[in-house]
Amino acid sequence: MSKRETVSQLSEGEKGRESASAFSRSPLFASQELPKSAEGDPVFAEPWQATVFAMTVRLYEQGVFSWSEWAAALSAELFKPGRRADASDYYDCWVAALSRLVTELSIASARELDALTRSWQRAAEATSHGKPIVIENDPLR
Amino acid sequence: MSEHHHGHGHDHHDHDNHFTDMEARVKALETVLTEKGLIDPAAIDAIVETYETKVGPRNGARVVAKAWGDPQFAEWLKRDATAAIASLGFTGRQGEHMRAVFNTPDTHNLIVCTLCSCYPWAVLGLPPVWYKAPPYRSRAVIDPRGVLAEFGLELSAEKKIRVWDSTAELRYLVVPERPEGTEGFSEEQLAELVTRDSMIGTGLALSPEAAR
């Protein structure tokens, strides 16, 4: 896998800040149907949507997948039957597309992802108020 | 622990914390990708932070602006924030039980706790990354004046600081003091002055000059 120039040019200390600015001109902005503000910035209805968007940007920057691989995966999810008419499930599709790529690229199996998802849910339920939710809180882990 | 003081027929209040399917799935992806060294959660946080104002509706600014301009609404907000906020059409999974605490010339309010899932992002927008850090919560309780000073908010020694710790069932919104020089401002103009930090209590509302 080739590291993209924008990433390899950065010193360690600058990574966070620089990736933030790289984010603002990421090609991922051209993703199909991406909800945007009047100024052209992506907008997110819930925090997890921003997280999954940022993760996708990061993976793309690092050359984990190509633009066309991403576009194809997202498109496949967006055109699945049963989408909500108001498109409020856009980021659900995004998560499905990223999950699909993660399994296709053998980063993790679908089973592994499903198990981790349930693990996080149990961890959240088992975490009392005021404590950070960490996966170690899953009683079955 | 939180008080489970009334049954409003909500689904998720048997436990303090709950992840939706999507929240849990995104955490699962983050875990896998971090373990494989493909992402660094700190870098993800940094990216998300640049878009913090683009997450969630941040309806709180409009609530505050309305309270500044409409004494009757302010009174209602003080008495029953949940209903007053809902009257503006802002309801949501995270925003349903709210209490508004008003800053006055004598008292400054500060909210702590976003460690779990009780932060009312539907009202306030995305919490800042530092706000989720465990040390912030404990230090804010012990030494609120010191913590606020670190955020560049120096309060006079006479000003009382009240610290509010959200529970799973009751979330807080700080109503900052209306800035001077805003007579005759429309609600939209006022809302521009209401920052996320001012609604948490780590900042004040912007002056009209600062907002320009």
Coordinates of C-alpha atoms in Angstrom, one line a residue:
Chain A
M1 CA 0.0 0.0 0.0
S2 CA 1.4 3.4 -0.9
K3 CA 1.3 6.1 1.7
R4 CA -0.1 9.3 0.2
E5 CA 2.2 12.3 0.1
T6 CA 0.0 14.4 2.3
V7 CA 0.6 12.0 5.1
S8 CA 4.2 11.0 4.6
Q9 CA 5.3 14.7 4.6
L10 CA 4.1 15.2 8.1
S11 CA 6.3 15.0 11.1
E12 CA 4.8 13.0 14.0
G13 CA 4.0 16.0 16.1
E14 CA 2.1 17.7 13.3
K15 CA -0.1 14.9 12.3
G16 CA -3.2 15.8 14.3
R17 CA -3.2 19.4 13.2
E18 CA -2.2 18.7 9.7
S19 CA -4.8 16.0 9.2
A20 CA -7.4 18.4 10.4
S21 CA -6.5 20.8 7.6
A22 CA -6.1 18.0 5.1
F23 CA -9.6 17.0 6.1
S24 CA -11.1 20.3 4.8
R25 CA -9.9 19.5 1.3
S26 CA -10.3 15.7 1.3
P27 CA -11.6 14.1 -1.9
L28 CA -14.0 12.3 0.4
F29 CA -16.0 15.5 0.2
A30 CA -17.1 14.5 -3.3
S31 CA -18.8 11.4 -1.9
Q32 CA -22.2 10.8 -3.4
E33 CA -25.1 12.6 -1.7
L34 CA -22.9 13.9 1.2
P35 CA -24.9 16.2 3.3
K36 CA -23.3 19.7 3.3
S37 CA -23.9 23.0 4.9
A38 CA -24.4 26.2 2.8
E39 CA -20.7 26.8 3.1
G40 CA -20.0 23.4 1.6
D41 CA -18.8 21.7 4.9
P42 CA -20.1 18.3 5.8
V43 CA -22.7 18.3 8.5
F44 CA -23.5 15.6 10.9
A45 CA -26.7 14.9 12.8
E46 CA -24.9 12.9 15.5
P47 CA -21.4 12.7 16.8
W48 CA -20.8 9.1 15.6
Q49 CA -21.4 10.3 12.0
A50 CA -18.5 12.7 12.3
T51 CA -16.3 10.0 13.8
V52 CA -17.0 7.5 11.0
F53 CA -16.5 10.3 8.4
A54 CA -13.1 11.2 10.0
M55 CA -12.0 7.6 10.1
T56 CA -12.8 7.1 6.4
V57 CA -10.9 10.3 5.5
R58 CA -7.9 9.0 7.5
L59 CA -7.9 5.5 5.9
Y60 CA -8.2 7.0 2.4
E61 CA -5.3 9.4 3.2
Q62 CA -3.2 6.5 4.2
G63 CA -4.0 4.6 1.0
V64 CA -5.9 1.8 2.7
F65 CA -8.4 2.0 -0.2
S66 CA -8.7 4.0 -3.3
W67 CA -11.2 6.6 -4.2
S68 CA -13.0 4.3 -6.7
E69 CA -13.1 1.5 -4.1
W70 CA -14.7 3.8 -1.7
A71 CA -17.1 5.3 -4.2
A72 CA -18.2 1.8 -5.3
A73 CA -18.7 0.6 -1.7
L74 CA -20.8 3.7 -0.7
S75 CA -22.8 3.6 -3.9
A76 CA -23.7 -0.1 -3.4
E77 CA -25.1 0.8 0.0
L78 CA -26.9 4.0 -1.1
F79 CA -28.7 2.1 -3.8
K80 CA -29.9 -0.8 -1.7
P81 CA -33.6 -1.1 -1.6
G82 CA -35.4 -0.1 1.6
R83 CA -33.6 3.3 2.1
R84 CA -35.5 5.9 4.1
A85 CA -37.3 8.4 1.9
D86 CA -35.8 11.4 3.8
A87 CA -32.3 10.0 3.4
S88 CA -31.8 10.3 7.2
D89 CA -30.0 6.9 7.0
Y90 CA -27.2 8.3 4.8
Y91 CA -24.6 7.7 7.5
D92 CA -26.0 4.2 8.2
C93 CA -25.1 3.5 4.6
W94 CA -21.7 5.1 5.1
V95 CA -21.0 2.8 8.1
A96 CA -22.2 -0.2 6.1
A97 CA -19.8 0.8 3.2
L98 CA -16.8 1.2 5.5
S99 CA -17.6 -2.1 7.3
R100 CA -17.8 -3.8 3.9
L101 CA -14.4 -2.4 2.8
V102 CA -12.9 -3.4 6.2
T103 CA -14.0 -7.0 5.6
E104 CA -13.2 -7.1 1.9
L105 CA -9.7 -5.9 2.7
S106 CA -9.4 -8.6 5.4
I107 CA -8.8 -6.0 8.1
A108 CA -11.4 -7.7 10.2
S109 CA -14.1 -10.3 9.5
A110 CA -17.8 -9.4 9.6
R111 CA -18.1 -11.8 12.5
E112 CA -15.4 -10.0 14.4
L113 CA -17.1 -6.6 13.7
D114 CA -20.5 -7.9 14.9
A115 CA -19.0 -9.4 18.0
L116 CA -17.2 -6.1 18.8
T117 CA -20.4 -4.1 18.2
R118 CA -22.3 -6.2 20.7
S119 CA -19.3 -6.0 23.1
W120 CA -19.4 -2.2 23.0
Q121 CA -23.2 -2.3 23.7
R122 CA -22.7 -4.5 26.7
A123 CA -19.9 -2.3 27.9
A124 CA -22.0 0.8 27.6
E125 CA -24.9 -0.8 29.6
A126 CA -22.4 -2.0 32.2
T127 CA -20.8 1.4 32.7
S128 CA -22.2 3.6 35.4
H129 CA -22.8 7.2 35.1
G130 CA -19.8 9.5 35.1
K131 CA -17.3 6.8 34.1
P132 CA -15.8 6.6 30.6
I133 CA -17.3 3.8 28.5
V134 CA -14.4 1.5 27.7
I135 CA -14.7 -1.9 26.0
E136 CA -13.1 -3.6 29.0
N137 CA -16.4 -2.9 30.9
D138 CA -18.1 -5.6 28.8
P139 CA -18.8 -8.3 31.4
L140 CA -18.5 -11.0 28.8
R141 CA -15.1 -9.9 27.6
Chain B
M1 CA -25.4 7.3 40.8
S2 CA -28.2 9.0 39.0
E3 CA -31.7 9.3 40.4
H4 CA -34.3 7.4 38.7
H5 CA -37.0 9.7 40.0
H6 CA -39.8 9.2 37.5
G7 CA -40.9 6.8 34.9
H8 CA -41.6 8.8 31.7
G9 CA -41.9 5.7 29.6
H10 CA -38.5 6.0 28.1
D11 CA -36.8 2.9 26.9
H12 CA -33.2 3.2 27.9
H13 CA -33.3 4.4 31.5
D14 CA -32.8 1.1 33.1
H15 CA -29.1 1.7 32.6
D16 CA -27.2 4.9 32.7
N17 CA -25.5 4.3 29.4
H18 CA -26.7 3.1 26.1
F19 CA -25.2 2.8 22.6
T20 CA -27.4 2.7 19.6
D21 CA -26.5 0.1 17.0
M22 CA -24.8 2.8 14.9
E23 CA -22.8 4.2 17.9
A24 CA -21.7 0.7 18.8
R25 CA -20.8 -0.2 15.3
V26 CA -18.7 2.9 14.8
K27 CA -16.9 2.1 18.1
A28 CA -16.3 -1.4 16.8
L29 CA -14.8 -0.1 13.6
E30 CA -12.6 2.3 15.6
T31 CA -11.4 -0.5 17.8
V32 CA -10.4 -2.8 14.9
L33 CA -8.8 0.0 13.0
T34 CA -6.9 1.2 16.0
E35 CA -5.7 -2.3 16.9
K36 CA -4.4 -2.7 13.4
G37 CA -2.6 0.6 13.6
L38 CA -4.5 2.1 10.8
I39 CA -6.0 5.0 12.7
D40 CA -5.0 6.9 15.8
P41 CA -8.1 7.9 17.9
A42 CA -6.4 11.1 18.9
A43 CA -6.0 12.1 15.2
I44 CA -9.7 11.2 14.6
D45 CA -10.7 13.4 17.6
A46 CA -8.6 16.2 16.1
I47 CA -10.3 15.9 12.8
V48 CA -13.8 15.8 14.4
E49 CA -12.9 18.8 16.6
T50 CA -12.4 21.0 13.5
Y51 CA -16.0 20.2 12.6
E52 CA -17.4 20.4 16.1
T53 CA -19.8 23.2 15.2
K54 CA -21.1 21.1 12.3
V55 CA -22.2 18.3 14.5
G56 CA -25.7 18.3 15.9
P57 CA -28.2 21.0 15.6
R58 CA -26.8 23.2 18.5
N59 CA -30.3 24.3 19.2
G60 CA -29.3 25.7 22.6
A61 CA -28.1 28.9 21.0
R62 CA -31.6 29.7 19.8
V63 CA -33.0 28.7 23.2
V64 CA -30.6 31.1 25.0
A65 CA -31.3 33.9 22.4
K66 CA -35.0 33.6 22.9
A67 CA -34.6 33.7 26.7
W68 CA -32.6 36.9 26.4
G69 CA -35.2 38.6 24.3
D70 CA -38.4 37.2 25.9
P71 CA -38.7 37.4 29.7
Q72 CA -41.8 35.2 29.7
F73 CA -39.9 32.4 27.9
A74 CA -36.9 32.9 30.2
E75 CA -39.3 32.4 33.2
W76 CA -40.7 29.2 31.6
L77 CA -37.2 28.0 30.8
K78 CA -36.2 28.5 34.5
R79 CA -39.3 26.6 35.7
D80 CA -39.5 23.8 33.2
A81 CA -36.6 23.8 30.7
T82 CA -37.7 20.5 29.2
A83 CA -41.1 21.9 28.1
A84 CA -39.7 25.3 27.1
I85 CA -37.1 23.8 24.9
A86 CA -39.5 21.3 23.4
S87 CA -41.9 24.2 22.6
L88 CA -39.2 25.4 20.1
G89 CA -39.5 22.0 18.4
F90 CA -36.2 20.7 19.8
T91 CA -36.6 17.3 21.2
G92 CA -34.3 14.4 20.8
R93 CA -33.0 11.3 22.3
Q94 CA -30.3 13.2 24.3
G95 CA -32.3 16.4 24.9
E96 CA -35.4 15.3 26.7
H97 CA -34.8 16.1 30.4
M98 CA -33.1 19.5 30.6
R99 CA -32.6 22.1 33.3
A100 CA -31.5 25.6 32.5
V101 CA -29.2 27.3 35.0
F102 CA -28.8 31.0 34.6
N103 CA -25.6 33.0 35.0
T104 CA -26.1 36.2 37.0
P105 CA -23.8 39.0 38.0
D106 CA -23.1 37.0 41.3
T107 CA -23.1 33.5 40.0
H108 CA -21.4 31.6 37.2
N109 CA -22.5 28.1 36.3
L110 CA -20.4 25.3 35.0
I111 CA -21.5 21.9 33.7
V112 CA -19.3 18.8 34.0
C113 CA -19.6 15.3 32.7
T114 CA -19.5 14.1 29.1
L115 CA -17.7 10.9 30.0
C116 CA -20.7 8.8 29.4
S117 CA -23.5 9.3 27.0
C118 CA -25.4 11.9 28.9
Y119 CA -24.1 15.0 27.1
P120 CA -27.0 16.8 25.5
W121 CA -25.4 17.3 22.1
A122 CA -28.8 17.8 20.4
V123 CA -29.0 21.1 22.3
L124 CA -25.3 22.0 22.7
G125 CA -23.7 20.5 19.7
L126 CA -20.6 18.2 19.9
P127 CA -18.7 18.3 23.2
P128 CA -15.1 19.5 23.0
V129 CA -12.6 16.7 23.2
W130 CA -11.0 18.1 26.4
Y131 CA -14.4 18.1 28.0
K132 CA -14.5 14.4 27.8
A133 CA -11.2 13.9 29.5
P134 CA -11.6 12.3 33.0
P135 CA -9.2 14.8 34.7
Y136 CA -11.4 17.7 33.6
R137 CA -14.4 16.3 35.4
S138 CA -12.6 15.8 38.8
R139 CA -10.7 19.0 38.6
A140 CA -13.7 21.0 37.7
V141 CA -15.4 19.8 40.8
I142 CA -12.4 20.5 43.1
D143 CA -11.1 23.7 41.6
P144 CA -13.6 25.2 39.1
R145 CA -12.0 28.6 39.3
G146 CA -8.6 27.2 38.3
V147 CA -10.0 25.1 35.5
L148 CA -11.9 28.1 34.1
A149 CA -8.8 30.3 34.3
E150 CA -7.0 27.7 32.1
F151 CA -9.7 28.2 29.5
G152 CA -9.0 31.9 29.7
L153 CA -12.0 32.7 31.8
E154 CA -10.9 34.7 34.8
L155 CA -13.8 35.3 37.1
S156 CA -13.6 37.7 40.0
A157 CA -13.1 36.2 43.4
E158 CA -16.5 37.5 44.5
K159 CA -18.3 35.6 41.8
K160 CA -19.7 32.3 43.0
I161 CA -19.2 29.3 40.8
R162 CA -21.8 26.5 40.8
V163 CA -20.8 23.2 39.3
W164 CA -23.5 21.0 37.9
D165 CA -23.0 17.3 37.3
S166 CA -25.3 15.9 34.7
T167 CA -27.1 12.7 35.5
A168 CA -28.3 10.2 33.0
E169 CA -31.8 11.7 33.3
L170 CA -31.1 15.3 33.8
R171 CA -28.9 17.4 31.6
Y172 CA -28.0 21.0 32.0
L173 CA -27.8 24.1 29.8
V174 CA -26.1 27.2 31.0
V175 CA -27.8 30.4 30.1
P176 CA -25.0 32.9 29.9
E177 CA -25.5 36.6 30.7
R178 CA -26.6 38.7 27.7
P179 CA -23.7 40.7 26.5
E180 CA -23.8 44.5 26.7
G181 CA -24.4 46.5 23.6
T182 CA -27.0 44.1 22.2
E183 CA -30.1 46.2 22.7
G184 CA -32.4 45.8 19.7
F185 CA -30.7 42.7 18.4
S186 CA -32.9 40.1 16.7
E187 CA -33.1 36.6 18.0
E188 CA -30.9 35.5 15.1
Q189 CA -28.3 38.1 15.8
L190 CA -28.3 37.1 19.5
A191 CA -28.0 33.4 18.7
E192 CA -24.7 34.2 16.9
L193 CA -23.2 35.3 20.2
V194 CA -24.0 32.1 22.0
T195 CA -21.1 29.8 21.8
R196 CA -21.1 26.2 22.7
D197 CA -18.6 26.9 25.5
S198 CA -20.8 29.6 26.9
M199 CA -23.6 27.0 27.2
I200 CA -21.3 24.6 29.1
G201 CA -20.0 27.4 31.3
T202 CA -16.4 27.3 30.2
G203 CA -16.8 30.6 28.3
L204 CA -19.1 33.7 28.2
A205 CA -21.3 34.7 25.3
L206 CA -19.4 36.7 22.7
S207 CA -19.6 40.5 22.6
P208 CA -21.0 41.9 19.4
E209 CA -17.5 43.1 18.5
A210 CA -15.9 39.6 19.1
A211 CA -18.6 38.0 17.0
R212 CA -17.7 40.1 13.9

